[in-house]
Every structure is written in structure tokens, then in C-alpha cells.
Amino acid sequence: MTSENQTALGGRLVVVGGGTAGAEVAFASRSAGWTGEIIVLSDEAYAPYHRPPLSKDLLKMDAVFADPDPLKGAPLYAKKNIELRLDSRVDGIDATARTLSMNANHSLSYDRLVLAVGGRARQLPLIAQLETRPTNVHELRTLDDCARLRSCFQTGRVLMIVGAGYIGLEVAAAAVKAGQRVILLEAAPRVLARVTAPVVSQFFEREHAKRGVEILTSTTIDNLSFGADGRVDRVATSDGAEYQVDNLVVGVGLEPNIELANDAGLEIGNGIVVDDSMRTSDPNILALGDCVDFHSGFYDRRVRIESVANAVEHARRAAITLTGGDPKPWQVPWFWSNQYEHSLKIVGLSTGYDETRVIDDSAGTSFAVEYLRDGRLIAVDAINHAAAFQSGKRRIVETIHA
Ligand SMILES: Cc1cc2nc3c(=O)[nH]c(=O)nc-3n(C[C@H](O)[C@H](O)[C@H](O)COP(=O)(O)OP(=O)(O)OC[C@H]3O[C@@H](n4cnc5c(N)ncnc54)[C@H](O)[C@@H]3O)c2cc1C
């Protein structure tokens, strides 16, 4: 361990962001030997919680909308001497003085800073340009978003969802089960077009259509009309149709929160640029999770990944960097989605595949798609097929490290 690291271990570690990456890095740093203060600042009102249930279990009308499922129970923060400050929004970093400003007028110094600021839902230009955001336009990123959306679910209402990625599809599944008419708009020619092979898209299109979700692919919004209360009441689509809607959900991707890092002079790419140790261009500042553009040691290219497993892996790597240990080998990325009774598990990154193989599709509901590049397995989508996921994970590691 360097003397620089020994000094820092007893210093003040400040983490900005109370999501998975922020909570995990605080606890992992304590376990790895950080003896000084650890302060986690979050602009949300709740202790760090699991985000995946927001578009799954918590949207089901038969589920009790209780307090969020915390990532770590309150007693654990006290036990590990980690200070969690909620409703604390960081609005500036002075990297030279090693201080940050919070809630406009408070300042806090740090020895090491970790940015775990995640991202925000991308806006539709037609909505972003409005002076006041209509109250029936929703996005789904936080527990508050989830509570607002869920309170609009009512039998017979019309919900239009823009974007048929994972979040759009998961919301569609919950909304149609709650008895709403669901119209799903997707600009690409098929659902999940960016992330899966056509056979997986076709499976999910079929499953949603069976339950009554109206899926309009290669279709965008042309125009919105508003009622006297400022709410969107009609949507004109690019295929010439017009729909009366009660609510609109926008699920068109995530914009990484790079503004703080950018203002502090850190290097920015497709997110905050970090090296293999999760250090930004300022060695005292690390960044991790959804907001970073990092070099995947596993795929040997720069990527930005939005998943729980990725946030946890980054947090553990950053904790090792902060405490001077040896970095672990990179893990193969993975992700999951649940829609109706179906479980989709994805391992690896399929971008750049030149061949696919479908396995085990005899019954049509339990199958897997293997993605290959130059004859090597790079990713697997497993639909209701835990064994294909596990074996895919093992074989991807073997082929990539071969
Ligand atoms: C609805 C939904 C469903 C998902 N489902 C899955 C799934 O099934 N599987 C999966 O692997 N992943 C899923 N994800 C993605 C996964 O939740 C994220 O990849 C993961 O939470 C990333 O964690 P993070 O800590 O990097 O960012 P975030 O969870 O976004 O946390 C960032 C935190 O920082 C706070 N913050 C931002 N700026 C500031 C500031 N200036 N000051 C203070 N605080 C700030 C934010 O409010 C937030 O609390 C889902 C995400 C959503 C939104």
C-alpha cells in the first residue's frame, strides 16, 4: 500500500448518490479497510433502495405499496459507522480545494470523492420544450415516480407508453394486468430492437399482444393536444392515427448525470470517463455505476452499462482502489427482466454479433438465444431457462479468456 493510500484511509470519503453503486461502495470501502469518515449524500428522501421492483412487483396492483425495499437496513449504517444524509443535493465540486457544495449553501470537504450519480430518464423533445410538464406524463426512475404512476392505474383508463425497451415492456405488463387499455409505441421496427435478436422480440410481442397490449412499431408521436388543465389528452401518431389517452409513460432510455463531473473539469465521454480502477481524470475522484464510461476488461472496449450487477462490481472495484488492495478480474455483465410469468436473463453484451443460435425452443416458451462473433460465444438471452443462463455464463468466460 502506498503512503498516499495509508493517509487517505483515515480521511473523509464522500459518496455522492444513494443508489446501488453509492450504497455498495460505502459498505465495501468500510469492509476493505477505510477507517475514516464515510458520508453518503443522496438527493432522494429514502435510504438507498432496490430499483428493479419499481417497474415490476411494486407496479402490481395486488402488491402492497410499502416502504421501499432498502439495500441495507438502517441499523447497518450505524453499525458500520456510515453517515447517510438524505435530501442532500450536491450542486458543485471544487476539485482543487477538495470541497463540494450542497443544497445551494452548505459546503463539505473530502479526501476522496466518489460520484455514483446514476442517470435520469431521457425526455421526448415535444415534452421537454413545454413550459410546464403535464401531470399525466410519467417517467420511471425513482420510488416517487413509481408511486405517482401507480396511483393513475385504474380499470378502463388508457395508458400510452412510448418506448418498448425493458422498462416500457415491464410497465405494459403491469398496466394491462390492472385492466387498462395499453398502447405501446416503438420507433424501431420491433420491441427490444437495440438489445436482442428478432426471435426474442417476437416472443415478447406475442406475449404482450396475447394480453391485449396494442403494439405499434415503426411509429412515433407526431403531435400532442392538451386539455384545459394542461394534461395531454390526445396523441397523434406518425401512422396517421389519433388516440385519446389518460396517461403517458416515456421510457426512451437514460441520460447519465455528467453535469457535476463536467463542471469540475473531469473527462467526459459516453458518461464520466474512468480507468480500470474507477478513477476519473482527477485521481482523488472516482465514479461508478450507470453514470460511467469505463473500459470493460472483459470485452476489452469502452462501455456504459445500466444494471445492478454492474453497479455492484464497480463499487467493489472502487473500494479496492480506495484502500490499496489488488483489483479482481472483471466479471461478465448480466441483467434480468420479468414480464407476466416470464423471466428473461441476459448474460454478456451481444453488440457486434454476426451469428445467433436458438436452443431448446421446442415448447416455444423456454428457450435461449446464443450470440456469437467470429464463432465465439459473447452473450446469451435465456427466456425461462435458468440452465442456459448458467451454462452460457460459464462458456462466455471460457471463450473470452481462451
Ligand atoms: C424502473 C427500473 C427498473 C430496473 N430494472 C432492472 C433490472 O431488472 N435489472 C437490473 O440489473 N437493473 C435494473 N435497473 C437498472 C438498475 O437499477 C441501475 O443500473 C442501478 O440502480 C444503477 O445504480 P446507480 O447507483 O449507478 O444509479 P442510480 O440507481 O440511478 O442512483 C443514483 C442516485 O444518485 C442520486 N443523485 C444524482 N445526482 C445527485 C446529486 N447531484 N446529489 C445527490 N444525489 C444525487 C440519484 O437521485 C439516485 O438516488 C432498473 C432501473 C429502473 C429505473
CSV table of C-alpha atoms and ligand atoms in Angstrom, one decimal:
chain,number,residue,atom,x,y,z
A,1,MET,CA,0.0,0.0,0.0
A,2,THR,CA,1.3,3.5,-0.9
A,3,SER,CA,1.8,6.1,1.9
A,4,GLU,CA,-0.8,8.2,0.0
A,5,ASN,CA,-3.3,5.5,0.5
A,6,GLN,CA,-2.5,5.0,4.1
A,7,THR,CA,-3.1,8.7,4.8
A,8,ALA,CA,-6.4,8.6,2.9
A,9,LEU,CA,-7.8,5.6,4.8
A,10,GLY,CA,-8.3,7.6,7.9
A,11,GLY,CA,-9.6,10.6,6.0
A,12,ARG,CA,-13.1,11.6,4.8
A,13,LEU,CA,-14.7,9.6,2.0
A,14,VAL,CA,-17.7,11.3,0.5
A,15,VAL,CA,-20.1,9.4,-1.8
A,16,VAL,CA,-22.5,11.4,-4.0
A,17,GLY,CA,-25.6,9.4,-4.9
A,18,GLY,CA,-27.7,7.0,-2.8
A,19,GLY,CA,-28.4,4.3,-5.4
A,20,THR,CA,-27.0,0.8,-5.7
A,21,ALA,CA,-23.5,2.0,-6.6
A,22,GLY,CA,-23.4,4.6,-3.8
A,23,ALA,CA,-24.6,2.3,-1.1
A,24,GLU,CA,-22.4,-0.5,-2.1
A,25,VAL,CA,-19.2,1.5,-2.4
A,26,ALA,CA,-19.7,2.9,1.1
A,27,PHE,CA,-20.1,-0.6,2.7
A,28,ALA,CA,-17.4,-2.2,0.5
A,29,SER,CA,-14.9,0.5,1.4
A,30,ARG,CA,-15.6,0.1,5.1
A,31,SER,CA,-15.1,-3.7,4.8
A,32,ALA,CA,-12.0,-3.2,2.7
A,33,GLY,CA,-10.4,-1.1,5.5
A,34,TRP,CA,-11.4,2.5,5.2
A,35,THR,CA,-11.2,3.7,8.8
A,36,GLY,CA,-12.1,7.3,8.5
A,37,GLU,CA,-15.5,9.0,8.0
A,38,ILE,CA,-17.8,7.8,5.2
A,39,ILE,CA,-20.6,10.1,4.2
A,40,VAL,CA,-23.2,9.2,1.6
A,41,LEU,CA,-25.2,12.1,0.2
A,42,SER,CA,-28.4,11.4,-1.7
A,43,ASP,CA,-30.9,13.9,-3.1
A,44,GLU,CA,-33.7,11.4,-2.6
A,45,ALA,CA,-35.8,11.2,0.6
A,46,TYR,CA,-35.3,7.5,1.1
A,47,ALA,CA,-32.4,5.4,2.1
A,48,PRO,CA,-30.9,3.6,-0.9
A,49,TYR,CA,-33.4,1.0,-2.2
A,50,HIS,CA,-33.7,-1.7,-4.8
A,51,ARG,CA,-34.8,0.0,-8.1
A,52,PRO,CA,-35.8,-3.1,-10.2
A,53,PRO,CA,-39.1,-3.7,-8.4
A,54,LEU,CA,-40.2,-0.2,-9.4
A,55,SER,CA,-41.3,-1.5,-12.8
A,56,LYS,CA,-42.2,-5.0,-11.7
A,57,ASP,CA,-43.6,-6.0,-8.3
A,58,LEU,CA,-44.3,-2.5,-7.0
A,59,LEU,CA,-46.5,-1.7,-10.0
A,60,LYS,CA,-48.7,-4.7,-9.5
A,61,MET,CA,-52.0,-3.6,-8.0
A,62,ASP,CA,-52.2,-6.7,-5.7
A,63,ALA,CA,-48.8,-5.7,-4.2
A,64,VAL,CA,-48.8,-3.6,-1.1
A,65,PHE,CA,-47.1,-0.3,-1.8
A,66,ALA,CA,-45.0,-0.3,1.3
A,67,ASP,CA,-41.8,1.5,2.1
A,68,PRO,CA,-39.0,0.8,-0.4
A,69,ASP,CA,-37.1,-2.4,-0.1
A,70,PRO,CA,-33.8,-1.0,1.4
A,71,LEU,CA,-30.5,-2.1,0.1
A,72,LYS,CA,-29.1,-2.1,3.6
A,73,GLY,CA,-31.2,-1.8,6.8
A,74,ALA,CA,-30.8,1.3,8.9
A,75,PRO,CA,-29.0,-0.4,11.8
A,76,LEU,CA,-26.3,-1.5,9.4
A,77,TYR,CA,-25.4,2.2,8.6
A,78,ALA,CA,-24.9,2.8,12.3
A,79,LYS,CA,-23.0,-0.4,12.9
A,80,LYS,CA,-20.6,0.3,10.1
A,81,ASN,CA,-20.4,4.0,11.0
A,82,ILE,CA,-21.6,5.2,7.7
A,83,GLU,CA,-23.4,8.5,7.7
A,84,LEU,CA,-26.3,8.8,5.3
A,85,ARG,CA,-27.6,12.3,4.5
A,86,LEU,CA,-30.8,12.3,2.6
A,87,ASP,CA,-32.4,15.2,0.7
A,88,SER,CA,-28.8,16.4,0.1
A,89,ARG,CA,-28.3,17.5,-3.4
A,90,VAL,CA,-24.7,18.2,-4.4
A,91,ASP,CA,-24.6,21.2,-6.8
A,92,GLY,CA,-20.9,21.8,-7.3
A,93,ILE,CA,-17.4,20.4,-6.8
A,94,ASP,CA,-14.2,22.4,-6.4
A,95,ALA,CA,-11.7,19.7,-7.2
A,96,THR,CA,-8.7,21.9,-6.4
A,97,ALA,CA,-9.9,22.7,-2.9
A,98,ARG,CA,-11.5,19.2,-2.5
A,99,THR,CA,-14.8,20.6,-1.4
A,100,LEU,CA,-18.3,20.3,-2.6
A,101,SER,CA,-21.4,22.4,-2.2
A,102,MET,CA,-24.7,21.0,-1.2
A,103,ASN,CA,-28.3,22.3,-1.2
A,104,ALA,CA,-27.1,25.6,-2.6
A,105,ASN,CA,-25.3,26.8,0.5
A,106,HIS,CA,-23.6,24.1,2.5
A,107,SER,CA,-20.1,23.0,1.8
A,108,LEU,CA,-18.3,19.8,2.7
A,109,SER,CA,-14.6,18.9,2.3
A,110,TYR,CA,-13.4,15.5,1.2
A,111,ASP,CA,-10.2,13.5,1.0
A,112,ARG,CA,-11.6,11.1,-1.6
A,113,LEU,CA,-14.9,11.6,-3.6
A,114,VAL,CA,-17.0,9.0,-5.3
A,115,LEU,CA,-19.6,10.0,-7.9
A,116,ALA,CA,-22.4,7.5,-8.0
A,117,VAL,CA,-24.9,9.8,-9.5
A,118,GLY,CA,-26.7,7.5,-12.0
A,119,GLY,CA,-28.8,9.0,-14.7
A,120,ARG,CA,-32.2,10.5,-15.4
A,121,ALA,CA,-34.9,9.4,-17.9
A,122,ARG,CA,-34.4,10.8,-21.4
A,123,GLN,CA,-37.1,13.3,-22.3
A,124,LEU,CA,-39.2,13.5,-25.5
A,125,PRO,CA,-38.4,16.8,-27.3
A,126,LEU,CA,-42.1,17.5,-27.7
A,127,ILE,CA,-42.4,17.4,-23.9
A,128,ALA,CA,-39.1,18.9,-22.9
A,129,GLN,CA,-40.0,22.1,-24.8
A,130,LEU,CA,-43.2,22.7,-22.7
A,131,GLU,CA,-43.0,25.3,-20.0
A,132,THR,CA,-44.9,23.2,-17.5
A,133,ARG,CA,-44.7,19.4,-17.6
A,134,PRO,CA,-48.2,17.9,-17.8
A,135,THR,CA,-49.0,15.9,-14.7
A,136,ASN,CA,-50.1,12.9,-16.7
A,137,VAL,CA,-46.7,12.4,-18.4
A,138,HIS,CA,-44.6,9.9,-16.4
A,139,GLU,CA,-41.1,8.5,-16.3
A,140,LEU,CA,-39.9,5.7,-14.0
A,141,ARG,CA,-36.6,6.1,-12.2
A,142,THR,CA,-37.4,6.7,-8.6
A,143,LEU,CA,-39.8,5.4,-5.9
A,144,ASP,CA,-41.7,8.7,-6.1
A,145,ASP,CA,-42.2,8.2,-9.9
A,146,CYS,CA,-43.4,4.7,-9.2
A,147,ALA,CA,-46.0,5.9,-6.6
A,148,ARG,CA,-47.3,8.6,-9.0
A,149,LEU,CA,-47.6,6.2,-11.9
A,150,ARG,CA,-49.3,3.5,-9.8
A,151,SER,CA,-51.8,6.0,-8.4
A,152,CYS,CA,-53.1,6.5,-12.0
A,153,PHE,CA,-53.7,2.9,-12.8
A,154,GLN,CA,-57.4,2.3,-13.0
A,155,THR,CA,-59.5,-0.2,-15.0
A,156,GLY,CA,-60.7,1.3,-18.3
A,157,ARG,CA,-58.1,4.1,-18.4
A,158,VAL,CA,-55.9,4.4,-21.5
A,159,LEU,CA,-52.1,4.3,-20.9
A,160,MET,CA,-49.8,5.1,-23.8
A,161,ILE,CA,-46.2,4.0,-23.4
A,162,VAL,CA,-43.5,5.5,-25.6
A,163,GLY,CA,-40.5,3.1,-25.9
A,164,ALA,CA,-40.5,-0.7,-26.0
A,165,GLY,CA,-37.3,-1.3,-24.1
A,166,TYR,CA,-37.3,-3.2,-20.8
A,167,ILE,CA,-39.0,-0.6,-18.7
A,168,GLY,CA,-41.7,0.1,-21.3
A,169,LEU,CA,-42.5,-3.6,-21.6
A,170,GLU,CA,-42.5,-4.2,-17.9
A,171,VAL,CA,-44.8,-1.2,-17.3
A,172,ALA,CA,-47.1,-2.5,-20.1
A,173,ALA,CA,-47.3,-5.9,-18.4
A,174,ALA,CA,-48.3,-4.3,-15.1
A,175,ALA,CA,-50.7,-1.8,-16.6
A,176,VAL,CA,-52.6,-4.3,-18.7
A,177,LYS,CA,-53.0,-6.6,-15.7
A,178,ALA,CA,-54.5,-3.7,-13.9
A,179,GLY,CA,-57.2,-3.5,-16.5
A,180,GLN,CA,-56.1,-0.6,-18.5
A,181,ARG,CA,-56.0,-0.2,-22.3
A,182,VAL,CA,-52.3,-0.1,-23.1
A,183,ILE,CA,-50.9,1.3,-26.3
A,184,LEU,CA,-47.1,0.8,-26.8
A,185,LEU,CA,-45.3,2.9,-29.3
A,186,GLU,CA,-41.9,2.0,-30.6
A,187,ALA,CA,-39.9,3.9,-33.2
A,188,ALA,CA,-37.9,0.8,-34.2
A,189,PRO,CA,-39.4,-2.0,-36.3
A,190,ARG,CA,-39.6,-4.3,-33.3
A,191,VAL,CA,-39.6,-4.2,-29.5
A,192,LEU,CA,-36.2,-4.5,-27.7
A,193,ALA,CA,-34.6,-3.9,-31.1
A,194,ARG,CA,-31.4,-2.4,-29.7
A,195,VAL,CA,-30.6,-5.3,-27.3
A,196,THR,CA,-32.0,-8.6,-28.6
A,197,ALA,CA,-32.3,-10.8,-31.7
A,198,PRO,CA,-35.6,-10.8,-33.6
A,199,VAL,CA,-36.7,-14.1,-32.1
A,200,VAL,CA,-36.7,-12.6,-28.6
A,201,SER,CA,-38.6,-9.5,-29.8
A,202,GLN,CA,-41.2,-11.8,-31.5
A,203,PHE,CA,-41.6,-13.8,-28.3
A,204,PHE,CA,-42.3,-10.7,-26.2
A,205,GLU,CA,-44.5,-9.1,-28.9
A,206,ARG,CA,-46.6,-12.2,-28.9
A,207,GLU,CA,-46.9,-12.4,-25.1
A,208,HIS,CA,-48.0,-8.8,-24.8
A,209,ALA,CA,-50.4,-9.0,-27.7
A,210,LYS,CA,-52.0,-12.1,-26.1
A,211,ARG,CA,-52.9,-10.0,-23.1
A,212,GLY,CA,-54.3,-7.2,-25.2
A,213,VAL,CA,-51.3,-4.7,-25.3
A,214,GLU,CA,-51.6,-2.8,-28.7
A,215,ILE,CA,-48.0,-2.6,-30.0
A,216,LEU,CA,-47.3,-0.1,-32.7
A,217,THR,CA,-43.8,-0.5,-34.1
A,218,SER,CA,-42.0,1.9,-36.5
A,219,THR,CA,-44.3,4.6,-35.0
A,220,THR,CA,-43.6,7.8,-33.2
A,221,ILE,CA,-45.6,10.7,-31.8
A,222,ASP,CA,-46.4,13.4,-34.3
A,223,ASN,CA,-48.4,15.8,-32.1
A,224,LEU,CA,-49.9,16.2,-28.7
A,225,SER,CA,-53.1,18.0,-27.7
A,226,PHE,CA,-53.7,19.3,-24.2
A,227,GLY,CA,-56.9,19.8,-22.1
A,228,ALA,CA,-57.7,23.0,-20.2
A,229,ASP,CA,-55.8,21.5,-17.2
A,230,GLY,CA,-52.6,21.3,-19.2
A,231,ARG,CA,-52.8,17.5,-19.3
A,232,VAL,CA,-52.1,15.6,-22.5
A,233,ASP,CA,-55.4,14.4,-23.8
A,234,ARG,CA,-54.8,13.3,-27.4
A,235,VAL,CA,-51.8,11.9,-29.2
A,236,ALA,CA,-51.4,11.9,-33.0
A,237,THR,CA,-49.1,9.2,-34.2
A,238,SER,CA,-46.9,9.0,-37.3
A,239,ASP,CA,-49.1,6.4,-38.9
A,240,GLY,CA,-52.0,9.0,-39.1
A,241,ALA,CA,-53.9,7.6,-36.1
A,242,GLU,CA,-55.1,9.6,-33.1
A,243,TYR,CA,-55.6,8.3,-29.5
A,244,GLN,CA,-57.4,9.7,-26.5
A,245,VAL,CA,-55.1,9.0,-23.5
A,246,ASP,CA,-55.4,9.3,-19.8
A,247,ASN,CA,-51.7,8.9,-19.1
A,248,LEU,CA,-48.4,8.8,-21.0
A,249,VAL,CA,-45.3,6.9,-19.9
A,250,VAL,CA,-42.0,7.8,-21.5
A,251,GLY,CA,-39.4,5.0,-21.4
A,252,VAL,CA,-36.9,6.0,-24.0
A,253,GLY,CA,-33.6,5.5,-22.2
A,254,LEU,CA,-31.3,7.1,-19.7
A,255,GLU,CA,-29.1,10.2,-19.8
A,256,PRO,CA,-26.1,9.8,-17.5
A,257,ASN,CA,-25.8,12.6,-14.9
A,258,ILE,CA,-22.5,14.1,-16.0
A,259,GLU,CA,-23.0,17.7,-15.2
A,260,LEU,CA,-21.3,17.8,-11.8
A,261,ALA,CA,-18.3,16.0,-13.2
A,262,ASN,CA,-18.2,18.2,-16.3
A,263,ASP,CA,-18.3,21.4,-14.3
A,264,ALA,CA,-15.5,20.0,-12.1
A,265,GLY,CA,-13.4,19.6,-15.3
A,266,LEU,CA,-13.4,15.8,-15.4
A,267,GLU,CA,-13.1,14.0,-18.7
A,268,ILE,CA,-16.5,13.1,-20.2
A,269,GLY,CA,-17.3,10.6,-22.9
A,270,ASN,CA,-20.4,8.5,-23.0
A,271,GLY,CA,-20.6,9.2,-19.3
A,272,ILE,CA,-17.9,10.1,-16.8
A,273,VAL,CA,-14.7,8.6,-18.1
A,274,VAL,CA,-12.9,6.3,-15.6
A,275,ASP,CA,-9.9,4.0,-15.8
A,276,ASP,CA,-9.8,0.3,-14.8
A,277,SER,CA,-9.6,1.3,-11.1
A,278,MET,CA,-12.8,3.5,-11.4
A,279,ARG,CA,-10.7,6.7,-11.1
A,280,THR,CA,-11.8,9.7,-13.1
A,281,SER,CA,-9.2,12.1,-14.7
A,282,ASP,CA,-8.8,13.5,-11.1
A,283,PRO,CA,-7.1,10.8,-9.1
A,284,ASN,CA,-9.0,11.9,-5.9
A,285,ILE,CA,-12.4,11.4,-7.6
A,286,LEU,CA,-13.8,8.0,-8.5
A,287,ALA,CA,-17.0,7.4,-10.4
A,288,LEU,CA,-19.2,4.3,-10.9
A,289,GLY,CA,-22.4,2.7,-11.9
A,290,ASP,CA,-24.9,3.9,-14.6
A,291,CYS,CA,-23.1,7.3,-15.0
A,292,VAL,CA,-19.7,6.0,-16.1
A,293,ASP,CA,-18.0,5.3,-19.4
A,294,PHE,CA,-15.5,2.5,-18.5
A,295,HIS,CA,-13.2,0.1,-20.1
A,296,SER,CA,-14.6,-3.4,-19.8
A,297,GLY,CA,-11.7,-5.7,-19.1
A,298,PHE,CA,-13.9,-8.5,-20.1
A,299,TYR,CA,-14.9,-7.2,-23.6
A,300,ASP,CA,-11.8,-5.0,-24.0
A,301,ARG,CA,-13.7,-1.9,-25.1
A,302,ARG,CA,-15.3,1.1,-23.6
A,303,VAL,CA,-18.9,0.7,-22.5
A,304,ARG,CA,-21.6,2.2,-20.2
A,305,ILE,CA,-23.8,-0.4,-18.6
A,306,GLU,CA,-27.1,0.2,-16.7
A,307,SER,CA,-27.5,-2.8,-14.4
A,308,VAL,CA,-27.4,-3.8,-10.8
A,309,ALA,CA,-24.6,-6.3,-11.2
A,310,ASN,CA,-22.5,-3.7,-13.0
A,311,ALA,CA,-23.1,-1.1,-10.2
A,312,VAL,CA,-22.1,-3.7,-7.5
A,313,GLU,CA,-19.0,-4.7,-9.4
A,314,HIS,CA,-17.9,-1.1,-9.9
A,315,ALA,CA,-18.4,-0.5,-6.2
A,316,ARG,CA,-16.2,-3.4,-5.1
A,317,ARG,CA,-13.5,-2.3,-7.6
A,318,ALA,CA,-13.6,1.2,-6.3
A,319,ALA,CA,-13.4,0.1,-2.7
A,320,ILE,CA,-10.2,-1.9,-3.6
A,321,THR,CA,-8.8,1.2,-5.3
A,322,LEU,CA,-9.6,3.4,-2.3
A,323,THR,CA,-8.0,1.0,0.2
A,324,GLY,CA,-5.0,-0.1,-1.9
A,325,GLY,CA,-5.9,-3.8,-2.5
A,326,ASP,CA,-5.4,-5.8,-5.7
A,327,PRO,CA,-8.2,-5.4,-8.3
A,328,LYS,CA,-10.2,-8.5,-9.1
A,329,PRO,CA,-10.7,-9.8,-12.7
A,330,TRP,CA,-13.7,-8.3,-14.4
A,331,GLN,CA,-17.0,-10.2,-14.3
A,332,VAL,CA,-19.2,-11.0,-17.3
A,333,PRO,CA,-22.1,-8.4,-17.2
A,334,TRP,CA,-25.6,-9.7,-16.6
A,335,PHE,CA,-29.2,-8.3,-16.4
A,336,TRP,CA,-32.7,-9.6,-16.0
A,337,SER,CA,-36.3,-8.6,-16.8
A,338,ASN,CA,-39.6,-10.1,-15.7
A,339,GLN,CA,-42.8,-9.7,-17.7
A,340,TYR,CA,-46.0,-11.6,-16.7
A,341,GLU,CA,-44.8,-15.1,-15.7
A,342,HIS,CA,-41.8,-14.9,-17.9
A,343,SER,CA,-38.2,-14.5,-16.8
A,344,LEU,CA,-35.6,-13.1,-19.1
A,345,LYS,CA,-31.9,-13.4,-18.1
A,346,ILE,CA,-29.2,-11.9,-20.2
A,347,VAL,CA,-25.5,-12.6,-19.8
A,348,GLY,CA,-22.8,-10.8,-21.8
A,349,LEU,CA,-23.0,-8.0,-24.3
A,350,SER,CA,-24.4,-9.0,-27.7
A,351,THR,CA,-23.4,-5.9,-29.6
A,352,GLY,CA,-21.5,-6.8,-32.8
A,353,TYR,CA,-22.7,-10.4,-33.0
A,354,ASP,CA,-22.6,-11.9,-36.5
A,355,GLU,CA,-24.4,-15.2,-35.8
A,356,THR,CA,-27.2,-16.4,-33.5
A,357,ARG,CA,-28.2,-19.9,-32.4
A,358,VAL,CA,-31.5,-20.7,-30.8
A,359,ILE,CA,-31.5,-23.6,-28.4
A,360,ASP,CA,-34.4,-25.5,-26.8
A,361,ASP,CA,-37.3,-23.9,-28.4
A,362,SER,CA,-39.5,-27.0,-28.6
A,363,ALA,CA,-42.3,-25.6,-26.5
A,364,GLY,CA,-41.8,-22.0,-27.6
A,365,THR,CA,-41.8,-20.6,-24.0
A,366,SER,CA,-38.5,-21.9,-22.7
A,367,PHE,CA,-35.6,-21.1,-25.0
A,368,ALA,CA,-32.3,-19.3,-25.3
A,369,VAL,CA,-30.5,-17.3,-27.9
A,370,GLU,CA,-26.7,-17.5,-28.1
A,371,TYR,CA,-24.9,-14.6,-29.8
A,372,LEU,CA,-21.6,-15.3,-31.5
A,373,ARG,CA,-18.9,-13.2,-33.0
A,374,ASP,CA,-16.2,-14.9,-35.2
A,375,GLY,CA,-17.5,-18.2,-33.9
A,376,ARG,CA,-17.1,-17.2,-30.2
A,377,LEU,CA,-19.9,-17.0,-27.7
A,378,ILE,CA,-20.3,-13.4,-26.5
A,379,ALA,CA,-23.8,-13.3,-25.0
A,380,VAL,CA,-26.9,-15.4,-24.2
A,381,ASP,CA,-30.6,-14.4,-23.7
A,382,ALA,CA,-32.3,-17.0,-21.7
A,383,ILE,CA,-36.1,-17.0,-21.6
A,384,ASN,CA,-37.5,-19.1,-18.7
A,385,HIS,CA,-34.3,-21.1,-19.0
A,386,ALA,CA,-32.0,-20.9,-15.9
A,387,ALA,CA,-29.8,-23.7,-17.1
A,388,ALA,CA,-29.0,-21.9,-20.4
A,389,PHE,CA,-28.1,-18.7,-18.5
A,390,GLN,CA,-25.8,-20.5,-16.1
A,391,SER,CA,-24.1,-22.6,-18.8
A,392,GLY,CA,-23.9,-19.5,-21.1
A,393,LYS,CA,-22.2,-17.5,-18.3
A,394,ARG,CA,-19.6,-20.2,-17.8
A,395,ARG,CA,-18.9,-20.7,-21.5
A,396,ILE,CA,-18.6,-17.0,-22.3
A,397,VAL,CA,-16.0,-16.7,-19.6
A,398,GLU,CA,-14.1,-19.6,-21.1
A,399,THR,CA,-14.3,-18.4,-24.7
A,400,ILE,CA,-13.4,-14.8,-23.9
A,401,HIS,CA,-10.5,-15.8,-21.7
A,402,ALA,CA,-9.3,-18.6,-24.1
B,1,LIG,C1,-37.5,1.1,-13.1
B,1,LIG,C2,-36.2,0.4,-13.2
B,1,LIG,C3,-36.1,-1.0,-13.3
B,1,LIG,C4,-34.8,-1.6,-13.4
B,1,LIG,N1,-34.8,-2.9,-13.5
B,1,LIG,C5,-33.5,-3.5,-13.5
B,1,LIG,C6,-33.4,-5.0,-13.6
B,1,LIG,O1,-34.4,-5.7,-13.6
B,1,LIG,N2,-32.2,-5.5,-13.5
B,1,LIG,C7,-31.0,-4.7,-13.5
B,1,LIG,O2,-29.9,-5.3,-13.4
B,1,LIG,N3,-31.1,-3.4,-13.5
B,1,LIG,C8,-32.3,-2.8,-13.5
B,1,LIG,N4,-32.4,-1.4,-13.5
B,1,LIG,C9,-31.2,-0.6,-13.5
B,1,LIG,C10,-30.5,-0.5,-12.2
B,1,LIG,O3,-31.5,-0.2,-11.2
B,1,LIG,C11,-29.4,0.5,-12.3
B,1,LIG,O4,-28.5,0.1,-13.2
B,1,LIG,C12,-28.7,0.7,-10.9
B,1,LIG,O5,-29.7,1.1,-10.0
B,1,LIG,C13,-27.6,1.7,-11.1
B,1,LIG,O6,-27.3,2.2,-9.9
B,1,LIG,P1,-26.5,3.6,-9.7
B,1,LIG,O7,-26.3,3.7,-8.3
B,1,LIG,O8,-25.4,3.7,-10.7
B,1,LIG,O9,-27.6,4.8,-10.2
B,1,LIG,P2,-29.0,5.1,-9.5
B,1,LIG,O10,-29.7,3.9,-9.0
B,1,LIG,O11,-29.6,6.0,-10.6
B,1,LIG,O12,-28.6,6.0,-8.3
B,1,LIG,C14,-28.1,7.3,-8.4
B,1,LIG,C15,-28.5,8.1,-7.2
B,1,LIG,O13,-27.8,9.4,-7.1
B,1,LIG,C16,-28.7,10.4,-6.8
B,1,LIG,N5,-28.2,11.7,-7.3
B,1,LIG,C17,-28.0,12.0,-8.6
B,1,LIG,N6,-27.4,13.3,-8.6
B,1,LIG,C18,-27.2,13.6,-7.4
B,1,LIG,C19,-26.6,14.8,-6.8
B,1,LIG,N7,-26.2,15.8,-7.5
B,1,LIG,N8,-26.6,14.9,-5.4
B,1,LIG,C20,-27.1,13.9,-4.6
B,1,LIG,N9,-27.6,12.8,-5.2
B,1,LIG,C21,-27.7,12.6,-6.5
B,1,LIG,C22,-30.0,10.0,-7.5
B,1,LIG,O14,-31.1,10.6,-7.1
B,1,LIG,C23,-30.0,8.5,-7.2
B,1,LIG,O15,-30.5,8.2,-5.9
B,1,LIG,C24,-33.7,-0.8,-13.4
B,1,LIG,C25,-33.8,0.6,-13.3
B,1,LIG,C26,-35.0,1.2,-13.2
B,1,LIG,C27,-35.1,2.7,-13.1
